[in-house]
mmCIF file of C-alpha atoms in Angstrom:
data_model
loop_
_atom_site.group_PDB
_atom_site.id
_atom_site.type_symbol
_atom_site.label_atom_id
_atom_site.label_comp_id
_atom_site.label_asym_id
_atom_site.label_seq_id
_atom_site.Cartn_x
_atom_site.Cartn_y
_atom_site.Cartn_z
ATOM 1 C CA MET A 1 -0.001 -0.023 -0.039
ATOM 2 C CA LYS A 2 1.336 3.399 -0.998
ATOM 3 C CA LEU A 3 1.340 5.862 1.936
ATOM 4 C CA ASP A 4 1.173 9.652 1.574
ATOM 5 C CA CYS A 5 3.733 11.897 3.257
ATOM 6 C CA HIS A 6 1.313 13.332 5.822
ATOM 7 C CA ILE A 7 0.373 9.889 7.012
ATOM 8 C CA VAL A 8 4.014 8.734 7.242
ATOM 9 C CA LYS A 9 4.935 11.878 9.147
ATOM 10 C CA ASP A 10 2.193 11.133 11.649
ATOM 11 C CA LEU A 11 3.471 7.520 12.061
ATOM 12 C CA LEU A 12 7.163 8.283 12.198
ATOM 13 C CA PRO A 13 7.416 8.802 15.961
ATOM 14 C CA LEU A 14 5.767 5.401 16.489
ATOM 15 C CA TYR A 15 7.986 3.847 13.806
ATOM 16 C CA ALA A 16 11.099 5.312 15.405
ATOM 17 C CA GLU A 17 10.083 3.816 18.747
ATOM 18 C CA GLY A 18 9.410 0.444 17.158
ATOM 19 C CA LEU A 19 5.689 0.585 18.116
ATOM 20 C CA THR A 20 4.120 0.072 14.720
ATOM 21 C CA GLY A 21 2.863 -3.208 13.419
ATOM 22 C CA ALA A 22 4.857 -5.330 10.980
ATOM 23 C CA GLU A 23 2.733 -4.405 7.969
ATOM 24 C CA SER A 24 2.758 -0.692 8.828
ATOM 25 C CA ALA A 25 6.497 -0.765 9.377
ATOM 26 C CA LYS A 26 6.954 -2.402 5.955
ATOM 27 C CA ASP A 27 4.794 0.252 4.258
ATOM 28 C CA ILE A 28 6.706 3.021 6.068
ATOM 29 C CA ARG A 29 10.061 1.555 5.002
ATOM 30 C CA GLU A 30 8.831 1.398 1.355
ATOM 31 C CA HIS A 31 7.832 5.106 1.592
ATOM 32 C CA LEU A 32 11.128 6.068 3.236
ATOM 33 C CA ALA A 33 13.088 4.445 0.424
ATOM 34 C CA GLU A 34 11.447 6.891 -2.031
ATOM 35 C CA CYS A 35 10.927 10.108 0.080
ATOM 36 C CA PRO A 36 13.930 12.216 1.160
ATOM 37 C CA ALA A 37 11.706 14.585 3.184
ATOM 38 C CA CYS A 38 10.391 11.732 5.364
ATOM 39 C CA GLN A 39 13.936 10.302 5.679
ATOM 40 C CA LYS A 40 15.104 13.649 7.010
ATOM 41 C CA GLU A 41 12.199 13.747 9.452
ATOM 42 C CA LEU A 42 13.106 10.250 10.709
ATOM 43 C CA LEU A 43 16.728 11.262 11.199
ATOM 44 C CA GLU A 44 15.673 14.279 13.216
ATOM 45 C CA LEU A 45 13.460 12.073 15.404
ATOM 46 C CA GLN A 46 16.309 9.583 15.929
ATOM 47 C CA SER A 47 18.856 12.313 16.767
ATOM 48 C CA THR A 48 16.704 13.842 19.562
ATOM 49 C CA ASP A 49 17.603 13.284 23.242
ATOM 50 C CA PHE A 50 14.398 11.420 23.820
ATOM 51 C CA PRO A 51 14.976 7.775 24.758
ATOM 52 C CA THR A 52 14.268 5.490 21.795
ATOM 53 C CA PRO A 53 14.640 1.953 23.163
ATOM 54 C CA PHE A 54 13.722 0.279 19.870
ATOM 55 C CA VAL A 55 14.639 1.567 16.452
ATOM 56 C CA GLY A 56 13.421 -0.707 13.706
ATOM 57 C CA GLU A 57 12.896 -4.297 14.861
ATOM 58 C CA LYS A 58 12.172 -5.190 18.436
ATOM 59 C CA PRO A 59 14.885 -7.252 20.196
ATOM 60 C CA LYS A 60 14.413 -10.988 20.543
ATOM 61 C CA GLY A 61 14.037 -12.607 23.955
ATOM 62 C CA GLY A 62 12.000 -11.796 27.044
ATOM 63 C CA SER A 63 11.949 -8.415 28.641
ATOM 64 C CA ALA A 64 13.021 -7.775 32.220
ATOM 65 C CA PHE A 65 9.349 -7.206 33.143
ATOM 66 C CA LYS A 66 8.365 -10.614 31.837
ATOM 67 C CA LYS A 67 11.189 -12.257 33.778
ATOM 68 C CA ILE A 68 10.243 -10.539 36.958
ATOM 69 C CA MET A 69 6.556 -11.415 36.528
ATOM 70 C CA GLY A 70 7.517 -15.055 35.764
ATOM 71 C CA ARG A 71 9.573 -15.236 38.961
ATOM 72 C CA LEU A 72 6.796 -13.601 40.969
ATOM 73 C CA HIS A 73 4.331 -16.093 39.519
ATOM 74 C CA ARG A 74 6.502 -19.035 40.514
ATOM 75 C CA GLU A 75 6.976 -17.626 44.020
ATOM 76 C CA LEU A 76 3.252 -17.089 44.481
ATOM 77 C CA HIS A 77 2.606 -20.611 43.163
ATOM 78 C CA THR A 78 5.014 -21.930 45.861
ATOM 79 C CA VAL A 79 3.345 -19.892 48.582
ATOM 80 C CA PHE A 80 -0.105 -21.102 47.426
ATOM 81 C CA CYS A 81 1.102 -24.734 47.557
ATOM 82 C CA VAL A 82 2.486 -24.353 51.028
ATOM 83 C CA ALA A 83 -0.766 -22.753 52.139
ATOM 84 C CA ILE A 84 -2.808 -25.567 50.651
ATOM 85 C CA VAL A 85 -0.709 -28.207 52.436
ATOM 86 C CA PHE A 86 -0.998 -26.211 55.687
ATOM 87 C CA PHE A 87 -4.801 -26.030 55.417
ATOM 88 C CA LEU A 88 -5.002 -29.702 54.567
ATOM 89 C CA LEU A 89 -2.787 -30.753 57.444
ATOM 90 C CA PHE A 90 -4.655 -28.485 59.846
ATOM 91 C CA GLY A 91 -7.980 -29.745 58.655
ATOM 92 C CA PHE A 92 -6.834 -33.363 58.840
ATOM 93 C CA SER A 93 -5.550 -32.805 62.390
ATOM 94 C CA LEU A 94 -9.097 -31.814 63.401
ATOM 95 C CA THR A 95 -10.552 -35.093 61.973
ATOM 96 C CA ALA A 96 -9.778 -37.193 64.975
ATOM 97 C CA GLY A 97 -11.228 -34.690 67.432
ATOM 98 C CA SER A 98 -14.545 -32.982 68.047
ATOM 99 C CA ASP A 99 -13.562 -30.040 65.833
ATOM 100 C CA VAL A 100 -14.119 -31.954 62.635
ATOM 101 C CA LEU A 101 -16.950 -29.598 61.630
ATOM 102 C CA PHE A 102 -14.431 -26.804 61.067
ATOM 103 C CA ASN A 103 -13.321 -28.630 57.953
ATOM 104 C CA VAL A 104 -16.590 -27.487 56.347
ATOM 105 C CA LEU A 105 -14.802 -24.037 56.241
ATOM 106 C CA ILE A 106 -11.163 -25.090 56.035
ATOM 107 C CA MET A 107 -11.474 -27.403 52.981
ATOM 108 C CA PRO A 108 -13.301 -24.946 50.725
ATOM 109 C CA VAL A 109 -10.652 -22.304 51.582
ATOM 110 C CA ALA A 110 -8.017 -24.826 50.497
ATOM 111 C CA GLY A 111 -10.062 -25.270 47.324
ATOM 112 C CA VAL A 112 -10.087 -21.548 46.620
ATOM 113 C CA ILE A 113 -6.271 -21.401 47.095
ATOM 114 C CA ALA A 114 -5.885 -24.477 44.888
ATOM 115 C CA TYR A 115 -7.921 -22.811 42.126
ATOM 116 C CA LEU A 116 -5.715 -19.699 42.394
ATOM 117 C CA ALA A 117 -2.565 -21.884 42.106
ATOM 118 C CA PHE A 118 -3.613 -24.477 39.595
ATOM 119 C CA ARG A 119 -6.758 -23.072 37.833
ATOM 120 C CA TRP A 120 -8.625 -25.968 36.171
ATOM 121 C CA ARG A 121 -5.938 -28.469 37.223
ATOM 122 C CA ALA A 122 -7.253 -28.096 40.771
ATOM 123 C CA ILE A 123 -9.829 -30.752 39.893
ATOM 124 C CA TYR A 124 -7.183 -33.463 40.075
ATOM 125 C CA MET A 125 -4.386 -31.737 41.951
ATOM 126 C CA LEU A 126 -6.462 -31.018 45.052
ATOM 127 C CA PRO A 127 -7.572 -34.673 45.658
ATOM 128 C CA LEU A 128 -4.024 -35.800 44.957
ATOM 129 C CA LEU A 129 -2.624 -33.300 47.510
ATOM 130 C CA LEU A 130 -5.249 -34.398 49.951
ATOM 131 C CA ILE A 131 -4.292 -38.054 49.592
ATOM 132 C CA LEU A 132 -0.545 -37.330 49.881
ATOM 133 C CA THR A 133 -1.066 -35.024 52.856
ATOM 134 C CA GLU A 134 -3.262 -37.486 54.665
ATOM 135 C CA LEU A 135 -0.981 -40.404 53.980
ATOM 136 C CA ALA A 136 1.993 -38.337 55.219
ATOM 137 C CA ALA A 137 0.019 -37.522 58.387
ATOM 138 C CA LEU A 138 -0.768 -41.192 58.837
ATOM 139 C CA LEU A 139 2.805 -42.282 58.310
ATOM 140 C CA LEU A 140 4.120 -39.632 60.692
ATOM 141 C CA ARG A 141 1.612 -40.768 63.287
ATOM 142 C CA PHE A 142 0.012 -37.341 63.194
ATOM 143 C CA VAL A 143 -3.317 -39.085 63.690
ATOM 144 C CA GLU A 144 -4.322 -42.613 64.638
ATOM 145 C CA MET A 145 -6.676 -43.949 61.916
ATOM 146 C CA GLU A 146 -7.112 -46.928 59.701
ATOM 147 C CA PRO A 147 -6.149 -46.479 55.990
ATOM 148 C CA VAL A 148 -9.784 -47.159 54.920
ATOM 149 C CA GLU A 149 -10.910 -44.428 57.255
ATOM 150 C CA VAL A 150 -8.267 -42.038 55.775
ATOM 151 C CA LEU A 151 -9.652 -42.705 52.254
ATOM 152 C CA GLY A 152 -13.160 -41.976 53.414
ATOM 153 C CA TRP A 153 -12.160 -38.675 54.901
ATOM 154 C CA THR A 154 -10.160 -37.883 51.806
ATOM 155 C CA LEU A 155 -13.251 -38.338 49.652
ATOM 156 C CA ILE A 156 -15.339 -36.102 51.950
ATOM 157 C CA TYR A 157 -12.655 -33.426 52.211
ATOM 158 C CA SER A 158 -12.115 -33.581 48.432
ATOM 159 C CA LEU A 159 -15.773 -32.831 47.877
ATOM 160 C CA PHE A 160 -15.570 -29.771 50.222
ATOM 161 C CA ALA A 161 -12.338 -28.566 48.675
ATOM 162 C CA LEU A 162 -13.627 -28.970 45.097
ATOM 163 C CA ALA A 163 -16.740 -27.025 46.138
ATOM 164 C CA GLY A 164 -14.413 -24.176 47.172
ATOM 165 C CA ALA A 165 -12.494 -24.445 43.849
ATOM 166 C CA LEU A 166 -15.850 -24.338 42.000
ATOM 167 C CA VAL A 167 -16.880 -21.214 43.839
ATOM 168 C CA ALA A 168 -13.529 -19.586 43.048
ATOM 169 C CA PHE A 169 -13.986 -20.549 39.362
ATOM 170 C CA LEU A 170 -17.506 -19.101 39.268
ATOM 171 C CA LEU A 171 -16.367 -15.878 40.857
ATOM 172 C CA HIS A 172 -13.401 -15.639 38.497
ATOM 173 C CA PHE A 173 -15.691 -16.323 35.519
ATOM 174 C CA ALA A 174 -18.325 -13.779 36.756
ATOM 175 C CA PHE A 175 -15.835 -11.024 37.345
ATOM 176 C CA GLY A 176 -14.043 -11.805 34.111
ATOM 177 C CA LYS A 177 -17.259 -11.343 32.221
ATOM 178 C CA GLU A 178 -17.932 -8.038 33.900
ATOM 179 C CA SER A 179 -14.530 -6.618 32.987
ATOM 180 C CA MET A 180 -15.182 -7.466 29.365
ATOM 181 C CA LEU A 181 -18.275 -5.256 29.130
#
């Protein structure tokens, strides 16, 4: 597409910063090859003291921001996993006593945290974490129960935790839909 000078002059600051799309940049380069006035304008933009981090093509590789966000995401994921295991151990410790009804609150909270950490994978990760946590508690003599009893409580707690994950999913879905409007 052939661009007029007035359009290219409007787009040159974006082009100099590397903020135009690939097709626009191609059209601008074609125009610059034929127009000395726009070439001069581009040289003036590039010679200013304004920071121009990208001239032409953008650099390959991840930016520092993406690296920081990736690291933060991994650290939050670790914190969520530790919180889930804590809630599961705490809830399982209440199983043998008279405070077992607190698990009606504890396990859904673990489900919400699991949804935040694993999203849709919480469906299978949560019961797996429950089984592993309860088997570890059983092996460490944290509680005195029979293995069949442990599996029964695991099933009950999995249902409560999955209900919490479902609530978190529904809230995430509802608020995600509102922000799209």
